[in-house]
N, CA and C of each residue as an Amber inpcrd file, in Angstrom:
protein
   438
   0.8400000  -1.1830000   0.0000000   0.0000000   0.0000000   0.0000000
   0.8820000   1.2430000   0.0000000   0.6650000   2.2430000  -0.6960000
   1.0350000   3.1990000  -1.0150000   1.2160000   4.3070000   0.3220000
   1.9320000   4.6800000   0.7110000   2.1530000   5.9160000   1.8000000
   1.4050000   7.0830000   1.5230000   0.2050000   7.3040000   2.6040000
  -0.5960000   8.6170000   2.1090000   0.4640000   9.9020000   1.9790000
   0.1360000  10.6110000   1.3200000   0.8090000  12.3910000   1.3720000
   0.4440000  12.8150000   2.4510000   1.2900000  13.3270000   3.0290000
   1.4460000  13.9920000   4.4360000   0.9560000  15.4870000   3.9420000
  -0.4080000  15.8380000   4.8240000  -0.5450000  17.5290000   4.1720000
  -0.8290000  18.1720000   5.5640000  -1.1910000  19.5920000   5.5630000
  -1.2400000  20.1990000   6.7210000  -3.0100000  20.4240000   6.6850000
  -3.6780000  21.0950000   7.6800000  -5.2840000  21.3250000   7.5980000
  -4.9650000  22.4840000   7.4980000  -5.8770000  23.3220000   7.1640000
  -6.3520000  24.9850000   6.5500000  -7.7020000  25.0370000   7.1480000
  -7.2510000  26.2050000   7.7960000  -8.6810000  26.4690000   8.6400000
  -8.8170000  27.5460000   8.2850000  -9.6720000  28.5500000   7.4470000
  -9.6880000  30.0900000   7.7720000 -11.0750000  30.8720000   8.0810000
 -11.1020000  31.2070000   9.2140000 -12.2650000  31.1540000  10.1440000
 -12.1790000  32.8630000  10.2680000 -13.4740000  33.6980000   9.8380000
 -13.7640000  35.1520000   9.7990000 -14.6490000  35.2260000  10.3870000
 -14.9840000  36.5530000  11.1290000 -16.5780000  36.8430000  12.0880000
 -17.8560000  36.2410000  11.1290000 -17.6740000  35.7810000  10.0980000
 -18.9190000  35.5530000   9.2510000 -19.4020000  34.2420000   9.6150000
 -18.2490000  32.9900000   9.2430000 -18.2480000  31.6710000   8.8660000
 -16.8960000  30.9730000   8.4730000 -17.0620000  30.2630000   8.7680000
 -15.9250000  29.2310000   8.5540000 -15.5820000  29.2600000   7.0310000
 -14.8290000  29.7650000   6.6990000 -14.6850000  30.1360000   4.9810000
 -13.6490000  28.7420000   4.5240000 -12.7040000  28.7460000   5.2730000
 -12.1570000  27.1020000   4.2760000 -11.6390000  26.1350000   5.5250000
 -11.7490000  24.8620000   5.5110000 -11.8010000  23.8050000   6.2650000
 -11.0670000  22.4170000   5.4810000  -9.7900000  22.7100000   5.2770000
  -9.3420000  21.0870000   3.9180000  -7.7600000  21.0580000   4.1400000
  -7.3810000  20.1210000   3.3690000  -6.0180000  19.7970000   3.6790000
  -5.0440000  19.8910000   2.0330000  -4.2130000  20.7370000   2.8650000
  -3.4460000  21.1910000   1.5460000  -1.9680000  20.3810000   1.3260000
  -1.4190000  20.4530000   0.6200000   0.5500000  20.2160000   0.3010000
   1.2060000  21.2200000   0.9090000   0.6360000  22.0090000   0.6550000
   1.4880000  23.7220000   0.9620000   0.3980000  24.5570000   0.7780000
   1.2180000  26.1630000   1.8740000   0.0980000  26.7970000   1.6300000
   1.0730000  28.1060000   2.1480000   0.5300000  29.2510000   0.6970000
   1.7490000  30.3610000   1.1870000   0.9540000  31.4360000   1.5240000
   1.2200000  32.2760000   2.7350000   0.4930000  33.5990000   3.0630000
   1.2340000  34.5070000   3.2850000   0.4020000  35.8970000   3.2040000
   0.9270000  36.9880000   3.1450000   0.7460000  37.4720000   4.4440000
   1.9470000  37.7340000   5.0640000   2.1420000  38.3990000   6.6370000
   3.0620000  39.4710000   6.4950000   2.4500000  40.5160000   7.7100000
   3.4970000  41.8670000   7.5190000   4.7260000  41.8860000   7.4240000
   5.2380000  40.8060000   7.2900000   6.5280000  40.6860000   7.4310000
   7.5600000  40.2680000   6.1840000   6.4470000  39.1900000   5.4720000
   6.8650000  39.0260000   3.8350000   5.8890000  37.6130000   3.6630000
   6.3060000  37.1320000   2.3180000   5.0800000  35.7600000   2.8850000
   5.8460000  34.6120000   3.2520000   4.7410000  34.0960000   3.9990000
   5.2810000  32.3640000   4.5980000   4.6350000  31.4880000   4.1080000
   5.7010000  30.5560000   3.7280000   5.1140000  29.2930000   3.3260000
   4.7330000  28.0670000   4.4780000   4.1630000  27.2100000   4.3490000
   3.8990000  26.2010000   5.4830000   3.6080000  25.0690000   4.5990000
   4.7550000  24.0060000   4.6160000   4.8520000  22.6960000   4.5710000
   4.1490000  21.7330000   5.8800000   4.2190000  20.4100000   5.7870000
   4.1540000  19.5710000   6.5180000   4.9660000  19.4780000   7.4740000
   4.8670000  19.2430000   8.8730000   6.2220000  19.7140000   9.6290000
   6.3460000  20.6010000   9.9330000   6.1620000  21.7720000  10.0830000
   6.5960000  22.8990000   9.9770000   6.3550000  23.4960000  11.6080000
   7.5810000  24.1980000  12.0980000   7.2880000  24.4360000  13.3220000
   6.0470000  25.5040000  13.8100000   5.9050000  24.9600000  14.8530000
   4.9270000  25.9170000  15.6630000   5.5300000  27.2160000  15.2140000
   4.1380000  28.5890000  15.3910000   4.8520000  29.7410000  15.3410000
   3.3570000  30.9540000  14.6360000   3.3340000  31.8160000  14.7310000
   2.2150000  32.6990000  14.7380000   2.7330000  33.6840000  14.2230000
   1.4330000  34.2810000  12.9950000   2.2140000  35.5210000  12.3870000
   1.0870000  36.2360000  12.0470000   1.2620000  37.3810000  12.2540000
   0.0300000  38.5970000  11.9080000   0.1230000  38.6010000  10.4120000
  -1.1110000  38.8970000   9.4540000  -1.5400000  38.8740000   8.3760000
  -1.5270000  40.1420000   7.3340000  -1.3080000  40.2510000   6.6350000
  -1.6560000  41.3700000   5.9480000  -2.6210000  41.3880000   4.7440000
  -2.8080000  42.1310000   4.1250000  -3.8420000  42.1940000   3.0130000
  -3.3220000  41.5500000   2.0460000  -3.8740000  40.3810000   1.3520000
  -2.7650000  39.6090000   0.5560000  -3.8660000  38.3570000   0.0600000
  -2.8270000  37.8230000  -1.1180000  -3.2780000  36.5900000  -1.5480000
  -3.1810000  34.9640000  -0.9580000  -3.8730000  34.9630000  -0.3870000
  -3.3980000  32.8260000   0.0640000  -3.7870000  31.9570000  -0.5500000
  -2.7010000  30.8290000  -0.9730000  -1.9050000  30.3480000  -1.8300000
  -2.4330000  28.7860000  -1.2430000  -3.3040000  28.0890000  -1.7500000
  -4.0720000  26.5250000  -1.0990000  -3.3210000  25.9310000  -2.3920000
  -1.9750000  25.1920000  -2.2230000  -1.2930000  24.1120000  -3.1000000
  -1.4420000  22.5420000  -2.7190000  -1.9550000  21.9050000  -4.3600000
  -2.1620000  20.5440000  -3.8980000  -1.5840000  20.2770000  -5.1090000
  -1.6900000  18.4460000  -5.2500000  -1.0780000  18.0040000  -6.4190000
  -1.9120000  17.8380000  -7.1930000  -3.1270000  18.6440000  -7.7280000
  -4.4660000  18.5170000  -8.5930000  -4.5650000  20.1890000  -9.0250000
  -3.1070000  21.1530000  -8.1660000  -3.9740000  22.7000000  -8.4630000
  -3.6530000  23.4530000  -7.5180000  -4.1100000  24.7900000  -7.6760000
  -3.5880000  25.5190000  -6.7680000  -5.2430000  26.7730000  -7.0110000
  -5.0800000  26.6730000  -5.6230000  -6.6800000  27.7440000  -5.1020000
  -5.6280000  28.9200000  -4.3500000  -6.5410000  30.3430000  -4.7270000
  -6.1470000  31.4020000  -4.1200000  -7.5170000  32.2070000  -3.4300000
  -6.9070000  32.2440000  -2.6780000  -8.2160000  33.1130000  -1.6870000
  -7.9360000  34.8180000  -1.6860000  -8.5130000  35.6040000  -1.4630000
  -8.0040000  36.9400000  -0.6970000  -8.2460000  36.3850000   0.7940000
  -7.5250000  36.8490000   1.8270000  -7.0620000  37.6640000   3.2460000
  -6.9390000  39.1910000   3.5970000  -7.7390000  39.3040000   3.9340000
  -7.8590000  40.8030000   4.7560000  -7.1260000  40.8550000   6.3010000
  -6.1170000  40.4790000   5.8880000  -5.7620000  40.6140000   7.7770000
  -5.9990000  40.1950000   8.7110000  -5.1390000  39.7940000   9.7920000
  -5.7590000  39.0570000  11.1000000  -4.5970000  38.3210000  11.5710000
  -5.1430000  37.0690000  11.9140000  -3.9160000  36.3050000  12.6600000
  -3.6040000  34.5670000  12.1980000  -2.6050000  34.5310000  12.4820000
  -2.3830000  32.7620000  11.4470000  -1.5940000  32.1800000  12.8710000
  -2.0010000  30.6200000  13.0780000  -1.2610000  30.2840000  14.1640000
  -1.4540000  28.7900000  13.3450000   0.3160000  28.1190000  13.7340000
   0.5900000  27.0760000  13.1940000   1.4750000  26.4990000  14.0330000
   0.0300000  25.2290000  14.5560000   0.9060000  23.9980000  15.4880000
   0.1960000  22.5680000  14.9980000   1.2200000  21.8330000  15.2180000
   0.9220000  20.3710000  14.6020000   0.0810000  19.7720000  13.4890000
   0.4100000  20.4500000  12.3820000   0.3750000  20.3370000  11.1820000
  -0.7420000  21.3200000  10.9180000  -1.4370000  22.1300000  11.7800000
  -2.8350000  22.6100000  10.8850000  -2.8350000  24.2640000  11.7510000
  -3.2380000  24.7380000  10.2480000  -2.8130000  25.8970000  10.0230000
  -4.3650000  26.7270000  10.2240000  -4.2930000  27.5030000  11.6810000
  -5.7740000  28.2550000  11.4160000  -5.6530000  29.8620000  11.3970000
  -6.3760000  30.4300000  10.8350000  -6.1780000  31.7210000   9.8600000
  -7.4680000  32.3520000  11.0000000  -6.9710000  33.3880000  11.5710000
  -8.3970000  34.0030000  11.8860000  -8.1490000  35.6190000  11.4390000
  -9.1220000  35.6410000  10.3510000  -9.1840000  36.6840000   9.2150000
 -10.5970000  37.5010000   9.5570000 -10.0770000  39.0650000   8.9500000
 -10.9000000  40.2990000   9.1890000 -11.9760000  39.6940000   8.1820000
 -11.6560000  38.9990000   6.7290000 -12.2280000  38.9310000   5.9640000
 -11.6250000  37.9650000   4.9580000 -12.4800000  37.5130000   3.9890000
 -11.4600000  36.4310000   3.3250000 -12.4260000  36.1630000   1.9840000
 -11.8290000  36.4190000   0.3960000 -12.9880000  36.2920000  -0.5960000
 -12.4720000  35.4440000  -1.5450000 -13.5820000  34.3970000  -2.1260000
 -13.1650000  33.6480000  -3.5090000 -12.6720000  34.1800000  -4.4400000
 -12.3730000  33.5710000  -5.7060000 -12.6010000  34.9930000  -6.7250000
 -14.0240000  35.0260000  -7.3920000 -14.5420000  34.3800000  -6.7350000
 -16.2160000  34.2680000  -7.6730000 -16.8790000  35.1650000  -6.5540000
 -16.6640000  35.2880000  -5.6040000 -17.0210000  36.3360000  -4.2820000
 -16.9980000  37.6300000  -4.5850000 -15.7680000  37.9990000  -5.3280000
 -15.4720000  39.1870000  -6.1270000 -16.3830000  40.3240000  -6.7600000
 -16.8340000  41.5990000  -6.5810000 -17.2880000  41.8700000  -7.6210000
 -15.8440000  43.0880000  -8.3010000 -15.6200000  42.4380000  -9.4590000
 -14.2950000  43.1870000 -10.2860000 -14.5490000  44.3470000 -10.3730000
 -15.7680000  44.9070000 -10.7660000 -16.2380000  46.5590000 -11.1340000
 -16.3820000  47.2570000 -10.1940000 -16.5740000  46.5190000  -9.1100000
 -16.4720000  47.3740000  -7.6850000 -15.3880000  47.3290000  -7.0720000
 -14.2360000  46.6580000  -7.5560000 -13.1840000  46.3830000  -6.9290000
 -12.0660000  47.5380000  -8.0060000 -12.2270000  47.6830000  -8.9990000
 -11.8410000  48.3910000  -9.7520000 -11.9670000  49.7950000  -9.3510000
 -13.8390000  50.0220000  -9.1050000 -14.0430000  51.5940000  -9.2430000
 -13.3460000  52.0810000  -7.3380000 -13.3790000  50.7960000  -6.8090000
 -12.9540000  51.5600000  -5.5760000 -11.3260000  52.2700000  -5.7670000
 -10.6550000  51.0060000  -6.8010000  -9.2940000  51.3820000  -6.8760000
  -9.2140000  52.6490000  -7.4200000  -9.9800000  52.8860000  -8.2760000
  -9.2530000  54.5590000  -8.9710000 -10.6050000  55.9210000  -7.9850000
 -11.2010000  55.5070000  -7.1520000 -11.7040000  56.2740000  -6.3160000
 -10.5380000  56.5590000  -4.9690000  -9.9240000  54.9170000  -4.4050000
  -8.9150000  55.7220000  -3.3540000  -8.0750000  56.4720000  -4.0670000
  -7.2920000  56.2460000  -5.0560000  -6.4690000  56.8060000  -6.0990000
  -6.0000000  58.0700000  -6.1860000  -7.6780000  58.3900000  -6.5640000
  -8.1580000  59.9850000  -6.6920000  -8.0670000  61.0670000  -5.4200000
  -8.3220000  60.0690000  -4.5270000  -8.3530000  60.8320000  -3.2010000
  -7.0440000  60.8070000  -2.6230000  -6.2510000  59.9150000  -2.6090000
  -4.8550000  60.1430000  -2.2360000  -4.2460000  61.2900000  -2.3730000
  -4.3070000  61.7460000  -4.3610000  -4.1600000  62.4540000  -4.8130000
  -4.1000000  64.3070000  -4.5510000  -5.5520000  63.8610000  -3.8600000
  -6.2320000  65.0000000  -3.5890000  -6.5470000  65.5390000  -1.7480000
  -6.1520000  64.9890000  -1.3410000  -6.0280000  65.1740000   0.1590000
  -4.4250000  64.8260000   0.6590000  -4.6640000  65.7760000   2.3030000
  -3.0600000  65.4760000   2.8590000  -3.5460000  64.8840000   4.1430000
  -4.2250000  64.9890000   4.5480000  -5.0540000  64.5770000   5.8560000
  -4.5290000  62.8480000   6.3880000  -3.8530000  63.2040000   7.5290000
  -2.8900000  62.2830000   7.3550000  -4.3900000  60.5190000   7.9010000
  -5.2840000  60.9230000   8.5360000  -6.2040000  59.9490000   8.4560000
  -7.4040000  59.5090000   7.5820000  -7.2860000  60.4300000   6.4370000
  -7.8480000  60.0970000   5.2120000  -6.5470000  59.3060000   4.1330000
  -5.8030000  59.8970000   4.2600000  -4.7900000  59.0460000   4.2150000
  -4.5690000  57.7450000   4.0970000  -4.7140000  57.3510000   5.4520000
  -4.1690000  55.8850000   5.5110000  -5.8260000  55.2830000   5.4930000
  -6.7490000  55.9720000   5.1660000  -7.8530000  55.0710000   4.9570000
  -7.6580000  55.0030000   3.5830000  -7.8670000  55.7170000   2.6950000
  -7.4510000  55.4440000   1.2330000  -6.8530000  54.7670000   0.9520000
  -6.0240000  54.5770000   1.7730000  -4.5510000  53.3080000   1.4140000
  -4.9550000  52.1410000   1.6930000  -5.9290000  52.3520000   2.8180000
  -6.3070000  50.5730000   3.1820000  -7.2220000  50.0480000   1.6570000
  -7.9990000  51.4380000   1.3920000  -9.0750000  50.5680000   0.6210000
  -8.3770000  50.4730000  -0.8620000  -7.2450000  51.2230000  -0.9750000
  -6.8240000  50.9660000  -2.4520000  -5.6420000  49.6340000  -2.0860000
  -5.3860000  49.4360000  -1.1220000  -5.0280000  47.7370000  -0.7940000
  -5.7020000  46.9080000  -0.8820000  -7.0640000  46.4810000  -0.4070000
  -8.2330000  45.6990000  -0.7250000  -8.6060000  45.4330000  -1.9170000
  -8.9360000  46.7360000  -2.7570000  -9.0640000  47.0080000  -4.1250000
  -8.2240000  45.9140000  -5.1140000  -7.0920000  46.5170000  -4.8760000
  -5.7120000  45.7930000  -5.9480000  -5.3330000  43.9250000  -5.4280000
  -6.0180000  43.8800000  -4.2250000  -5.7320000  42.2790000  -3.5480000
  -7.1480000  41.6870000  -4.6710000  -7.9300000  42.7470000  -4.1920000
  -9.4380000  41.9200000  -4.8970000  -9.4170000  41.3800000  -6.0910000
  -8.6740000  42.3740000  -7.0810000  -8.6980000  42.3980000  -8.4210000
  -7.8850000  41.4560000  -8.8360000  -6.6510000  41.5690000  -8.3990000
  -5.5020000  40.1660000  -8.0750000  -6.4880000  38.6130000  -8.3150000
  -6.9890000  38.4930000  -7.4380000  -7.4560000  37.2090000  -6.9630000
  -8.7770000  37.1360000  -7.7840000  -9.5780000  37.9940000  -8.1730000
 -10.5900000  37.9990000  -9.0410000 -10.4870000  37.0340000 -10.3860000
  -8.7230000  37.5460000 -10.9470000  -8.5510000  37.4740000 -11.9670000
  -8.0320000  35.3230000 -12.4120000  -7.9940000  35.4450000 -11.0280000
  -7.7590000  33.6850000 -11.0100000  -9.2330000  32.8460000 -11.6780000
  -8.6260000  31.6510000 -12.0890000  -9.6210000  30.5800000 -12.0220000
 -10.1900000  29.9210000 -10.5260000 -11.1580000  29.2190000 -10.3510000
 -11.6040000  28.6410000  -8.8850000  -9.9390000  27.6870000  -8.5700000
  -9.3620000  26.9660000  -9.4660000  -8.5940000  26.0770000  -9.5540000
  -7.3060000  26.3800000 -10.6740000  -6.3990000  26.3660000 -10.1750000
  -5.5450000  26.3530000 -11.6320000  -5.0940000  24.8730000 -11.4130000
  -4.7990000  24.4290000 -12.7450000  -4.3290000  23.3230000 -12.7240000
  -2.8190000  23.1090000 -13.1660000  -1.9010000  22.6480000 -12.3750000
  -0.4090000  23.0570000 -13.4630000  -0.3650000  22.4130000 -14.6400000
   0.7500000  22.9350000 -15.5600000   0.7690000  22.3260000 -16.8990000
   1.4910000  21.2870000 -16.7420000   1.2840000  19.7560000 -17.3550000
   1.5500000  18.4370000 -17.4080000   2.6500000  18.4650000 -18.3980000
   3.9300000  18.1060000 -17.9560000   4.9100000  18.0440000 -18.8900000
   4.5170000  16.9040000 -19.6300000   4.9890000  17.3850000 -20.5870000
   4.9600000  15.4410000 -21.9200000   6.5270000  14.9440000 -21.7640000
């Protein structure tokens, strides 16, 4: 009998609902710090989140979620995500994710206000994560060498 693949669990749990619950190969996220990957094995250890793409790798494909921030804690193989927010790309709406981008844009532009500011910035971060991840398939599948 064949040796199962050793994978880690993915939990990513938001004030809404339990948004993903499965077991991946790898799985890379975006933390303020740069992104981390998490193999099988992988030591204990906790990292604050940033606005970013997460990266669900298996040997059938690779799923990307958006992350809105929050907290990731990783002990004994399973990885739980507790996120401000977290979207498919079918969750997406692109035209609203777009018009927000050239609305913070505009306002950056146009204000100095140092707390209009960094709100503009959050939402033209959201914006450009959204659109990012929008632009995926539910699944990519890698290409099969011949």
């Amino acid at each position: 009998m064949a040796e199962e693949t050793k994978q880690v669990r993915l939990r990513i749990i938001t004030p809404e609902e339990i948004k993903v619950d499965e077991r991946a190969a790898m799985i890379i996220m975006r933390c303020t710090t740069g992104d981390m990957g998490i193999l099988p094995g992988h030591e204990a250890r906790s990292a604050v989140l940033d606005y970013g793409v997460l990266r669900i790798l298996n040997p059938d494909g690779e799923r990307r979620i958006a992350v809105f921030g929050g907290l990731a804690e990783v002990r004994d193989d399973v990885v739980t995500v507790l996120a401000n927010a977290a979207e498919w790309p079918e969750d997406i709406d692109r035209a609203r994710a777009e018009a927000d981008r050239e609305l913070a844009e505009r306002r950056l532009q146009e204000t100095q206000d140092d707390l209009e500011v960094r709100s503009n910035q959050a939402v033209l971060r959201r914006s450009l994560v959204q659109i990012e991840v929008s632009s995926y398939p539910l699944l990519s599948v890698p290409v099969k060498k011949e």
